[in-house]
Short mmCIF file of C-alpha atoms and ligand atoms in Angstrom, two decimals:
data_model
loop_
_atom_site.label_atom_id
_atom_site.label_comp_id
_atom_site.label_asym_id
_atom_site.label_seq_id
_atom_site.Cartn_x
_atom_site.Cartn_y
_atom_site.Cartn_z
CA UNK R 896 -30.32 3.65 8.39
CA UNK R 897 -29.38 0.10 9.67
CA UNK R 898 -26.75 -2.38 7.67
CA UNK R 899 -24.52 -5.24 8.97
CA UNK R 900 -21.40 -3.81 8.30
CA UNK R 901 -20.65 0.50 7.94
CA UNK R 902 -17.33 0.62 6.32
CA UNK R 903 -15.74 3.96 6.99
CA UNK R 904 -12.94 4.58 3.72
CA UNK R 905 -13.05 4.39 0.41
CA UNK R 906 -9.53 3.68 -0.60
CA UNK R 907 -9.16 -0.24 -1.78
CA UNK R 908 -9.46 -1.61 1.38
CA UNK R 909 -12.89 -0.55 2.17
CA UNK R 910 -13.80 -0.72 -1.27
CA UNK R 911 -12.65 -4.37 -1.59
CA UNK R 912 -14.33 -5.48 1.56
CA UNK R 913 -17.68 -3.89 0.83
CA UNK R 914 -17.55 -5.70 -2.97
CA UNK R 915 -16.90 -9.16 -1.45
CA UNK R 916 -19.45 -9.05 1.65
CA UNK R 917 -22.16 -7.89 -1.16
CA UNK R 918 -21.48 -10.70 -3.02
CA UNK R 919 -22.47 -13.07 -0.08
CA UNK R 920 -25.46 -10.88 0.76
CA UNK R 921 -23.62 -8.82 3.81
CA UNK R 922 -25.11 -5.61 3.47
CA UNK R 923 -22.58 -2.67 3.92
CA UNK R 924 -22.50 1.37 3.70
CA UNK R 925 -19.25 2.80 2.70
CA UNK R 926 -18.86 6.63 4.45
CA UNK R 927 -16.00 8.16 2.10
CA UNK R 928 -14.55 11.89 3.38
CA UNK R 929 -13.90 12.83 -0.37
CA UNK R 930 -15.33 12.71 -3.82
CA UNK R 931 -14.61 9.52 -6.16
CA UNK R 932 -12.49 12.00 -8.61
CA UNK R 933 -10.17 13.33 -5.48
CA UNK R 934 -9.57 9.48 -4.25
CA UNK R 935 -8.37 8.62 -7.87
CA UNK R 936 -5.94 11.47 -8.32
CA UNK R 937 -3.90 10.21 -5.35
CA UNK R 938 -0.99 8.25 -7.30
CA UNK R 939 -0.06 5.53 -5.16
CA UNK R 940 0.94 1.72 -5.21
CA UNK R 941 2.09 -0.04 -8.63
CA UNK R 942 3.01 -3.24 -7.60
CA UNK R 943 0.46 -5.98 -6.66
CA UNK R 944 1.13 -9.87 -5.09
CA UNK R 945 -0.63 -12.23 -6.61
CA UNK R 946 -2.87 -12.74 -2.96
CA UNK R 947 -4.54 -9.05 -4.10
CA UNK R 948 -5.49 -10.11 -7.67
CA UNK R 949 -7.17 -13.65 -6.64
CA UNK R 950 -9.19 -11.22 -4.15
CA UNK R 951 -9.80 -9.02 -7.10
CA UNK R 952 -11.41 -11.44 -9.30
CA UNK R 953 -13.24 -12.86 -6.25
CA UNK R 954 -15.01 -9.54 -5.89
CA UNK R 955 -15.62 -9.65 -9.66
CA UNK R 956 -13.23 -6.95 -10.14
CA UNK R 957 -10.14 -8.71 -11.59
CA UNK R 958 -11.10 -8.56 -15.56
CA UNK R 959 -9.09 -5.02 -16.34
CA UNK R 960 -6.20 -6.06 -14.07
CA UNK R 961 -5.84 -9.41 -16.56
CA UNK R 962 -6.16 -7.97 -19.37
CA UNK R 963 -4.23 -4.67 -18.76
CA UNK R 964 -1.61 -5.60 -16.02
CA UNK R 965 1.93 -7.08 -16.27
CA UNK R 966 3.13 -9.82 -14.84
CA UNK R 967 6.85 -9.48 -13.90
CA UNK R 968 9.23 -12.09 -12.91
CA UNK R 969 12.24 -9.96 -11.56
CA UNK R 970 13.99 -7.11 -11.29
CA UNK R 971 16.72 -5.36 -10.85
CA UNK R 972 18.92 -3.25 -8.51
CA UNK R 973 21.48 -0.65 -9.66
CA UNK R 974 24.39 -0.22 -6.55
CA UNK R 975 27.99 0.60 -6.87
CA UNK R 976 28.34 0.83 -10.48
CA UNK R 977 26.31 -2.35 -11.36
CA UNK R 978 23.10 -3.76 -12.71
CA UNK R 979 21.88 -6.53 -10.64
CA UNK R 980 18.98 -8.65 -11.32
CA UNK R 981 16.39 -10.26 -9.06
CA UNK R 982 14.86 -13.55 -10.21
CA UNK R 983 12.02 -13.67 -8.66
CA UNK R 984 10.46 -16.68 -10.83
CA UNK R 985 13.38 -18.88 -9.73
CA UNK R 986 14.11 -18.17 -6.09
CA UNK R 987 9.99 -17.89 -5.02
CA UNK R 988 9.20 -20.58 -7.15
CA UNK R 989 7.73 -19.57 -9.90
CA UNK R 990 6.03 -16.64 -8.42
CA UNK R 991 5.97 -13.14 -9.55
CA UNK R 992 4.03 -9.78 -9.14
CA UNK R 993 1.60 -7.81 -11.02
CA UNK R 994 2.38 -4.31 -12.12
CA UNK R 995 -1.30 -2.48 -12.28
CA UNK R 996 -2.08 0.85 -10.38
CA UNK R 997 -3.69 1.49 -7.20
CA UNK R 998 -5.51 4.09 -9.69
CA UNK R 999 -7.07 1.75 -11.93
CA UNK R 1000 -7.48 -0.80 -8.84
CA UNK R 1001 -9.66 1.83 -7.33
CA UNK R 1002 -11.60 2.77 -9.87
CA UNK R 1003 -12.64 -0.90 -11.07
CA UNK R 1004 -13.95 -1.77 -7.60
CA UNK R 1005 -15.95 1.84 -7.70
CA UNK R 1006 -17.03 0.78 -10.96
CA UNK R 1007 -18.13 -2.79 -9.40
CA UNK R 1008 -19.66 -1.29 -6.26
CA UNK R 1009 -21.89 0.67 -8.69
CA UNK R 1010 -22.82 -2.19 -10.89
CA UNK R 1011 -23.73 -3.79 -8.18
CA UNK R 1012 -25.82 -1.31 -6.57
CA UNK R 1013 -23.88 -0.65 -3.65
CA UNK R 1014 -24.08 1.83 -1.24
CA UNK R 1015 -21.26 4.24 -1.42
CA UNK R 1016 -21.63 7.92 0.61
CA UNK R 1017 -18.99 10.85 -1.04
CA UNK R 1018 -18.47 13.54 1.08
CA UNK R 1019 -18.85 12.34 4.22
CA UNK R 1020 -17.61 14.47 6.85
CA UNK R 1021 -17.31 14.15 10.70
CA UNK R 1022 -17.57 10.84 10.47
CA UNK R 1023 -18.04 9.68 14.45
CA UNK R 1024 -18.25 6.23 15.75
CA UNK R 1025 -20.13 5.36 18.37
CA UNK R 1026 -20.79 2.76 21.09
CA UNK R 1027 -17.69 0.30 20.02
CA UNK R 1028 -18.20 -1.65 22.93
CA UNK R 1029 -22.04 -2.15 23.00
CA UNK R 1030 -24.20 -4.45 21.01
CA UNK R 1031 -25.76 -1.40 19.10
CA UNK R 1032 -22.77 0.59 18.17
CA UNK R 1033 -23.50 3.62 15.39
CA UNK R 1034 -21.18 5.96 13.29
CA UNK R 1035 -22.72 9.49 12.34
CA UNK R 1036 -22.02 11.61 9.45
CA UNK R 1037 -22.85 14.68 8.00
CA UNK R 1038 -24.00 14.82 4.58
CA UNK R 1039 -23.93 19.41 4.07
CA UNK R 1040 -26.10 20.50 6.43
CA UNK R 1041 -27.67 17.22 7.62
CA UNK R 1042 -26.87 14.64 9.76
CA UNK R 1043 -27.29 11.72 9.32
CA UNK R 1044 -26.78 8.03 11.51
CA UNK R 1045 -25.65 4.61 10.40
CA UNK R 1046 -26.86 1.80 13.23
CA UNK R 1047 -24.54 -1.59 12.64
CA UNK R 1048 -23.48 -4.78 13.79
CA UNK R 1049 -20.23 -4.32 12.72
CA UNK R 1050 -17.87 -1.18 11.89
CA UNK R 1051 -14.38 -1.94 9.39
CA UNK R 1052 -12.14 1.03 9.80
CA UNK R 1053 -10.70 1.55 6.62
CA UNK R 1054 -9.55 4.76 6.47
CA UNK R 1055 -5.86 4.77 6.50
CA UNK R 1056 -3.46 6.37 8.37
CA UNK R 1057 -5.44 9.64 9.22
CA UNK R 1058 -8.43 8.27 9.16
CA UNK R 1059 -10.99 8.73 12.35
CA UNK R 1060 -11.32 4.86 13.09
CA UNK R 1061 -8.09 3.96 15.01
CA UNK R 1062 -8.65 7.57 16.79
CA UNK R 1063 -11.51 6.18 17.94
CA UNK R 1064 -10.09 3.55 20.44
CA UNK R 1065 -8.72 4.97 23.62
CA UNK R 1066 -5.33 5.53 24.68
CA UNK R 1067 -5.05 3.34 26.88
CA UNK R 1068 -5.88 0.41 24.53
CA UNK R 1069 -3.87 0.85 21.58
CA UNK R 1070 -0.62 0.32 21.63
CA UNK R 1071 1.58 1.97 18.74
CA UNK R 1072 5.00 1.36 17.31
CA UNK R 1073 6.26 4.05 15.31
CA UNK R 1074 9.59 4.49 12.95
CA UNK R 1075 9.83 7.66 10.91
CA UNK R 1076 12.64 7.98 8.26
CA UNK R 1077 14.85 11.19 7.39
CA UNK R 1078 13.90 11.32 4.40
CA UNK R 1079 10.67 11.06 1.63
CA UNK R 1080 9.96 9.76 -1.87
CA UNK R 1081 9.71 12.59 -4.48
CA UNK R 1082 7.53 10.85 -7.17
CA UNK R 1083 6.66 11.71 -10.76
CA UNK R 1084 4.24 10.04 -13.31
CA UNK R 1085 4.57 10.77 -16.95
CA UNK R 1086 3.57 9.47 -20.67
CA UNK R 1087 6.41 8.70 -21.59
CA UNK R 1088 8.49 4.89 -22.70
CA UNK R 1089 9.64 3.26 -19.40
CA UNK R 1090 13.30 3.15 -19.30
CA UNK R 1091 12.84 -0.83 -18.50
CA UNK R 1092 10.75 -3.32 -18.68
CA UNK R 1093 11.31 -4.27 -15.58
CA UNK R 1094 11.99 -2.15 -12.03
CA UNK R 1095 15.08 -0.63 -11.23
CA UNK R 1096 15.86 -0.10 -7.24
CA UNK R 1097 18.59 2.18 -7.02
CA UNK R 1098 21.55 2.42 -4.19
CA UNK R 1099 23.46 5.49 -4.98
CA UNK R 1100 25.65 7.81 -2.75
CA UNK R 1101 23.04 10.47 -3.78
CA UNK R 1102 20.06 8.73 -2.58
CA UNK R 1103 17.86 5.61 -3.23
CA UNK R 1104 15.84 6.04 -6.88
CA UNK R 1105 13.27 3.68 -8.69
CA UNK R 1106 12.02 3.31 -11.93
CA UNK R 1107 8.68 1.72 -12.70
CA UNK R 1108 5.83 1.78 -14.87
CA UNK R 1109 2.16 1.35 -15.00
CA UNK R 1110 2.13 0.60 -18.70
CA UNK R 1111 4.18 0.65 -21.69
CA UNK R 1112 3.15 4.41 -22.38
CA UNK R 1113 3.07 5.71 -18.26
CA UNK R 1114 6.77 5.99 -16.44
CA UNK R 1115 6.54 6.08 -12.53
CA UNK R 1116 9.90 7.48 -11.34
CA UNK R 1117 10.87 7.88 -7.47
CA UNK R 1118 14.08 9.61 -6.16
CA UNK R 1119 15.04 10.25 -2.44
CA UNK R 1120 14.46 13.81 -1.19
CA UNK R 1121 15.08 15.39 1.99
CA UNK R 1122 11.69 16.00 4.14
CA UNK R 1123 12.36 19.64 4.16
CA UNK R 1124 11.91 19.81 0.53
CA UNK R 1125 8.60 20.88 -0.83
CA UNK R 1126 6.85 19.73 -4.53
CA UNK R 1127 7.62 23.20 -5.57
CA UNK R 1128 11.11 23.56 -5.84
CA UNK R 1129 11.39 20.64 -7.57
CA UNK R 1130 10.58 21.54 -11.33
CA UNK R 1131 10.35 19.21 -13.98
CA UNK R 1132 13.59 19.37 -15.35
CA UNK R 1133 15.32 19.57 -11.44
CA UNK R 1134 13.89 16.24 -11.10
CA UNK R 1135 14.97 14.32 -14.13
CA UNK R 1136 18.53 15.38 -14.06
CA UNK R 1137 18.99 14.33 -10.13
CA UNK R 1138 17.10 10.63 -11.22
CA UNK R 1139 19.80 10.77 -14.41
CA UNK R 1140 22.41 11.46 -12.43
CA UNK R 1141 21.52 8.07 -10.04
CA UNK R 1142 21.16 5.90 -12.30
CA UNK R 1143 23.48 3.51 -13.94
CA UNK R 1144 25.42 5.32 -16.93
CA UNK R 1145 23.62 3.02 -19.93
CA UNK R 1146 20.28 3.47 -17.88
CA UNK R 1147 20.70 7.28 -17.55
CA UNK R 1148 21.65 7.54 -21.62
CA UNK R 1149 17.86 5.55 -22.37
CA UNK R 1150 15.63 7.53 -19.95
CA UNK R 1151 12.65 9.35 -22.36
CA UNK R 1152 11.78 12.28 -20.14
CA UNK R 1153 8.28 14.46 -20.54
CA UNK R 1154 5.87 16.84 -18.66
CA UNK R 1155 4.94 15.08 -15.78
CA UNK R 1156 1.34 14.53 -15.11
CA UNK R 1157 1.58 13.96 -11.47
CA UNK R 1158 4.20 15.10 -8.72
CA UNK R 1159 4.16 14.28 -4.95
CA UNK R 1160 6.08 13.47 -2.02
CA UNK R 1161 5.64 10.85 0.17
CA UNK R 1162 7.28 11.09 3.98
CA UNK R 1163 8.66 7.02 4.80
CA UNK R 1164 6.89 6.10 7.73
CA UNK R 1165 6.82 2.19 9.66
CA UNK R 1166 4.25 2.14 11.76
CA UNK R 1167 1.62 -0.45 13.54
CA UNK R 1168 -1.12 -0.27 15.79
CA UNK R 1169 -1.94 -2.91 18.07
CA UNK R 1170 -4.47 -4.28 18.75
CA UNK R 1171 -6.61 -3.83 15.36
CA UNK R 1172 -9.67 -4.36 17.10
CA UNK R 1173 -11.72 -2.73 19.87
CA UNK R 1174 -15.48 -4.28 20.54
CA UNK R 1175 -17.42 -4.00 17.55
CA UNK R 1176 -14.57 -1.93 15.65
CA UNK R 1177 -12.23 -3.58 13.64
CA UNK R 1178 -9.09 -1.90 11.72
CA UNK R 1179 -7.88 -2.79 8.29
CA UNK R 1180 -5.00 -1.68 5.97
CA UNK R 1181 -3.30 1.53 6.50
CA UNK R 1182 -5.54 2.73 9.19
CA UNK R 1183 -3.67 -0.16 10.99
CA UNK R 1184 0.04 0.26 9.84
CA UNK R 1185 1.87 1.67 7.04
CA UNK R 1186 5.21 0.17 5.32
CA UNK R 1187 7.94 2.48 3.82
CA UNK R 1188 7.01 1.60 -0.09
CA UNK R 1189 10.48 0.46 -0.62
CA UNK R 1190 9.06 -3.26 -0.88
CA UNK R 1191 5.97 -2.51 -2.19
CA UNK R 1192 4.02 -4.39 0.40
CA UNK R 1193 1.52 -1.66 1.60
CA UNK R 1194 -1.81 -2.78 -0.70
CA UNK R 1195 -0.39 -6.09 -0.27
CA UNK R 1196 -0.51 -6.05 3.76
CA UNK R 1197 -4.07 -4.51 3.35
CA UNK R 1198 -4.83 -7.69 1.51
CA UNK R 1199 -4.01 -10.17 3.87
CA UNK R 1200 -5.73 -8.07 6.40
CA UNK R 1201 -9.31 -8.02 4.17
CA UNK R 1202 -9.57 -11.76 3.47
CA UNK R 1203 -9.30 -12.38 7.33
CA UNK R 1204 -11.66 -9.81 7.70
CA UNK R 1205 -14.04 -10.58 4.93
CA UNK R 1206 -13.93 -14.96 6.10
CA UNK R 1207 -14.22 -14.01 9.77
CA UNK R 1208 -17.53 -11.75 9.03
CA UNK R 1209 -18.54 -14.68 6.58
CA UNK R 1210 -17.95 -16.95 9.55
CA UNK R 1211 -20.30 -14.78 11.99
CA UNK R 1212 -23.65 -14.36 9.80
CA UNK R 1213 -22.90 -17.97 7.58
CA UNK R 1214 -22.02 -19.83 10.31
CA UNK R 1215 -22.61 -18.51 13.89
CA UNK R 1216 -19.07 -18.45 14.47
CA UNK R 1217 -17.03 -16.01 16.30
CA UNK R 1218 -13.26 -17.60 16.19
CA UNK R 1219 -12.42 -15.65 13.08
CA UNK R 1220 -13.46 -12.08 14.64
CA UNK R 1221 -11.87 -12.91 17.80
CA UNK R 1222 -8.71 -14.09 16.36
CA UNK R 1223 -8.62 -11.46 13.89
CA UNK R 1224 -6.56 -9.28 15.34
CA UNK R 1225 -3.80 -11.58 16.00
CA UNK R 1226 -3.74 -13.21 13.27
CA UNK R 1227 -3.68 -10.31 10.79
CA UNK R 1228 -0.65 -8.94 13.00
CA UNK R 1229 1.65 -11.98 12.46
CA UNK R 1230 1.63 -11.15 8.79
CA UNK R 1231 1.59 -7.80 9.30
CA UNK R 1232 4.58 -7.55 11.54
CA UNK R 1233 6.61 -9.70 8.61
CA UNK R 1234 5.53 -7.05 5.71
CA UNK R 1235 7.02 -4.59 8.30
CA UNK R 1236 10.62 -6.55 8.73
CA UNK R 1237 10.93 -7.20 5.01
CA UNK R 1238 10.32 -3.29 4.16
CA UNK R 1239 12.59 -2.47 7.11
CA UNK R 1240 15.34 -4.42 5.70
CA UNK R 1241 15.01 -3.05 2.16
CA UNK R 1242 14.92 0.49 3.29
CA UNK R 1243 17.90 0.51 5.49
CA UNK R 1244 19.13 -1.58 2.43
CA UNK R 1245 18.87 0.88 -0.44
CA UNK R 1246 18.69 4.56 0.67
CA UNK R 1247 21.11 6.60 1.85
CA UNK R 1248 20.73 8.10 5.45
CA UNK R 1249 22.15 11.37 6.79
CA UNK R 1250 24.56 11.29 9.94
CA UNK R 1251 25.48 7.81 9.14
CA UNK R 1252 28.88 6.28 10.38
CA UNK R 1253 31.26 5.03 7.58
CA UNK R 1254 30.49 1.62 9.37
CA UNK R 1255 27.05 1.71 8.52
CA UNK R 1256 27.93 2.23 4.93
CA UNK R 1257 30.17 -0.61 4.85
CA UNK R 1258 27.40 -2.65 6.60
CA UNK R 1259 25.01 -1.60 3.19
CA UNK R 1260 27.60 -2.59 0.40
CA UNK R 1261 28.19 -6.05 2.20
CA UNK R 1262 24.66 -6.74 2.65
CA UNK R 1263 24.50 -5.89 -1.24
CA UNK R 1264 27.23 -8.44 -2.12
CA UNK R 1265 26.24 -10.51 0.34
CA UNK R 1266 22.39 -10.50 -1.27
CA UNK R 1267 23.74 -11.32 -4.84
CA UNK R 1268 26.28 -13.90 -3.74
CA UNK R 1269 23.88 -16.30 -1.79
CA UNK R 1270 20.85 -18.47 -3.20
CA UNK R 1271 19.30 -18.55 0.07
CA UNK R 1272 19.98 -14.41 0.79
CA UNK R 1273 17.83 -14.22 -2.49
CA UNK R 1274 15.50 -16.79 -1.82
CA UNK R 1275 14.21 -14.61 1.06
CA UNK R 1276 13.83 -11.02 -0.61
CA UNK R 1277 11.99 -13.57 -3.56
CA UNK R 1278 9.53 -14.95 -1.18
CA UNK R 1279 9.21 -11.76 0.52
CA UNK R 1280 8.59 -9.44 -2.24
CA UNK R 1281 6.26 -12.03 -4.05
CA UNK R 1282 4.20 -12.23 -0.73
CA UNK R 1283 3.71 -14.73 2.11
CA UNK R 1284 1.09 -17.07 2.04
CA UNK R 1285 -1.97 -15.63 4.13
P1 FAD J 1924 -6.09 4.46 1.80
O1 FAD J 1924 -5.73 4.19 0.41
O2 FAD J 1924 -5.37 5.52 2.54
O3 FAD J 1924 -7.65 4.76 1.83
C1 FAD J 1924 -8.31 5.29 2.96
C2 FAD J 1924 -9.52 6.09 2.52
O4 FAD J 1924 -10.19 6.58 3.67
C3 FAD J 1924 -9.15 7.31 1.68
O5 FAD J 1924 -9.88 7.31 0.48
C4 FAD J 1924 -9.48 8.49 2.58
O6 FAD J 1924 -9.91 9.61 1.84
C5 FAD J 1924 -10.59 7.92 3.45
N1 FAD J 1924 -10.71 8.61 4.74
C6 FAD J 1924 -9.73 9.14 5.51
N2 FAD J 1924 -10.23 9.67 6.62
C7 FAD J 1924 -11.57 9.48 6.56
C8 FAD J 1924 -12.65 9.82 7.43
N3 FAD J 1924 -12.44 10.48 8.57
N4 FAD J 1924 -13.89 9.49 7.06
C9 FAD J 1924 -14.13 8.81 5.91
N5 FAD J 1924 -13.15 8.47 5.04
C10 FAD J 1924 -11.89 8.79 5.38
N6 FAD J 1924 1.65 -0.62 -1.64
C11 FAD J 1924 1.88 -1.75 -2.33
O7 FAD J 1924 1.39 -2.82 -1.93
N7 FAD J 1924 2.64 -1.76 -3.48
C12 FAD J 1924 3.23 -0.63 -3.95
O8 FAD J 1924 3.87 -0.65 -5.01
C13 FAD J 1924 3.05 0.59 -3.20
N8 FAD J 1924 3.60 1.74 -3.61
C14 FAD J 1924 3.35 2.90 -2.93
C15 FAD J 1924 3.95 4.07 -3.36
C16 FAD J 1924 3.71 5.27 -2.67
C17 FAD J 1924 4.39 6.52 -3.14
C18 FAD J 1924 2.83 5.28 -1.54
C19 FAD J 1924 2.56 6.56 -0.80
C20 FAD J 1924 2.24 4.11 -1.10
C21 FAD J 1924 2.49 2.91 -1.79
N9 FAD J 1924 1.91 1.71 -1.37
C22 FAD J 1924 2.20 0.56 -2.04
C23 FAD J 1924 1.01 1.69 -0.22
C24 FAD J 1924 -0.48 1.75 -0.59
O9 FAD J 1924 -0.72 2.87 -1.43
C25 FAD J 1924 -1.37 1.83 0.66
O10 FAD J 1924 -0.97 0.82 1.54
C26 FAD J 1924 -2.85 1.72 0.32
O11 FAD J 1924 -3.34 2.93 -0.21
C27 FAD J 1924 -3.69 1.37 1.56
O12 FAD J 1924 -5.06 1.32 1.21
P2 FAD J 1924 -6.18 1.62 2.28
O13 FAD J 1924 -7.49 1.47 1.57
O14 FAD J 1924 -5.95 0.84 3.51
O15 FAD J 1924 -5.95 3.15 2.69
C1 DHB J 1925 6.04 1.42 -6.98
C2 DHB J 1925 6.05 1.81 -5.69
C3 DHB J 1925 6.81 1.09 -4.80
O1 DHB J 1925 6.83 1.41 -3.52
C4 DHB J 1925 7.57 0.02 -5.18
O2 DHB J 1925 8.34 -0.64 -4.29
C5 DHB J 1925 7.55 -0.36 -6.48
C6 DHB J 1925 6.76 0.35 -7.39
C7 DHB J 1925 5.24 2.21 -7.97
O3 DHB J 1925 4.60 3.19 -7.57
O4 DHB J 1925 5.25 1.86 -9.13
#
């Protein structure tokens, strides 16, 4: 088979891509290792900039995320015995974020890529690429027992972080920076009232917790956990009484707790690859760098990194013009590399680290007071968490 464009990843980055280069008549494949149903149980990312949901309805995908998400202007963070609030309305300037799930983000743009005809390959294992640095690169599959061969102009790694694509340039070119935290996000969903309307980042001596929501009905609750601790011996009730006993006293009293419907852990991990492009292969989302969640930019980095993507491919086969592939490694890394400093600095901010000095401690809480005494201190984490421009 022959396209323009073999996308290789169905998460929302290759997903969004494929949706908005069909619309201008780019024809892509999208090579997904796993079925539709396994990609949709992973429960990840809640918290969406407004950049994501223009791109959304762009790709004729944004209708659900109106009608069903929430916009929210703030929120809060518990530390040393009090309740904070962020404004994010006031210090960003009348910006805020979206609260929708990566869940429901994914499945719309499945549900669009079908509407639209679009061809979308489950199961597709060994994916290989081929010939990066040629004119005629390929990327082979198999498909059961067959094989089966994808010839391109173009391939968009989009496979996150263990994905085959940024494997696939040599050692020698890629150069990696890597930070991996003590420590990993235990994280359980259930139907049950959310204890806020808005977010709750929590500071406590015990550990960093978080309370958000997906709707008025779903809860999404986080809470610190050693990386030697498994799913498993964490039951149900194990987990609610360590979040009750992190939160704020008043909070704690209001929590609704239930069966939980989902249950994972997720190890904290900053990393970037550099650069995101190698001949005819070019990288995109968390197959190019990953964010601790702590400030939600993850999605929101992959974002930035598909409208480069999606206007530098427009600018090759609308235009004739190869600025916005050559530049797009660059210029997806200087947005990139800010997502990175922000979730850095709220990290080291709000979670509690093992082996640390009484200094370091001391360093936290002034930060903290420092954050909520200063306009401009909040100014920043309100642009920040809203989004940069890209
Ligand atoms: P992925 O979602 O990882 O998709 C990659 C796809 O490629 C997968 O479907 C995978 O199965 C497929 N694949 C892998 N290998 C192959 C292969 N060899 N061949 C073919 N296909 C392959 N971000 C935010 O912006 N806001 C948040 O609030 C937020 N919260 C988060 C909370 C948690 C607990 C976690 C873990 C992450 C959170 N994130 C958040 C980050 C966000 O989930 C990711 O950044 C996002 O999933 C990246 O999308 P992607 O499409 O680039 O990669
Ligand atoms: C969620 C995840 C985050 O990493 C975050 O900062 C906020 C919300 C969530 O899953 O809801």
């Amino acid at each position: 088979m022959k396209v323009q464009v073999c996308i290789i990843g169905g998460g929302p980055s290759g997903l969004l891509l494929s949706q908005l280069l069909h619309l201008q008549g780019i024809e892509t494949i999208l090579l997904e290792k796993y079925s539709r149903e396994h990609v949709l149980s992973r429960i990840r990312a809640g918290v969406l900039e407004h950049g994501f949901a223009k791109l959304m309805r762009e790709a004729q995908c944004g209708e659900r995320m109106d009608r069903e998400g929430e916009i929210h202007k703030g929120f809060h963070i518990a530390h040393d015995g009090v309740l904070d609030h962020v404004d994010l309305y006031k210090y960003s300037g009348g910006n805020s974020v979206i609260v929708y799930g990566q869940t429901e983000l994914t499945r719309d743009l499945y549900e669009a890529r079908e509407r639209f005809g679009g061809k979308v390959v489950h199961n597709a294992e060994d994916v290989a690429l081929h010939e990066l640095k040629s004119d005629k690169p390929y990327v082979t599959y198999r498909l059961g027992d067959e094989t089966l061969r994808v010839d391109c102009d173009y391939v968009v790694g989009a496979d996150g972080f263990h994905g085959v694509s940024r494997k696939s340039i040599p050692k020698d070119v890629l150069r990696e920076y890597e930070k991996v935290y003590p420590f990993g996000w235990l994280g359980v969903l259930s139907r049950t009232k959310p204890v806020s309307p808005e977010l709750i980042y929590v500071k406590h001596d015990r550990g960093f917790a978080l309370c958000s929501l997906r709707s008025q009905v779903l809860s999404r609750y986080y809470i610190q956990v050693p990386l030697t601790d498994k799913v498993e011996d964490w039951s149900d009730d194990a987990f609610w009484a360590e979040l009750k006993r992190r939160l704020p006293e008043k909070v704690a009293a209001d929590l609704i707790t239930g069966p939980s419907i989902e249950k994972s852990i997720a190890p904290l991990r900053s990393f970037v690859a550099e650069p995101m492009q190698y001949g005819k292969l070019f990288l995109a989302g968390d197959a190019a760098h990953i964010v601790p969640p702590t400030g939600a930019r993850g999605l929101n980095s992959a974002a930035s990194d598909i409208y480069y993507l999606y206007h530098a491919l427009l600018g090759h086969y609308k235009k004739g013009d190869d600025a916005g592939l050559a530049g797009y490694s660059e210029r997806a890394l200087a947005r990139i590399w800010k997502a990175q400093r922000f979730s850095w600095w709220m990290t080291m901010l709000l979670h509690r680290f093992p082996d640390r000095l009484a200094y370091d401690d001391q360093l936290q809480r002034t930060e903290l007071g420092y954050l909520f005494s200063s306009e401009s201190a909040m100014r920043q984490l309100a642009e920040n968490y809203v989004g940069l421009p890209f």
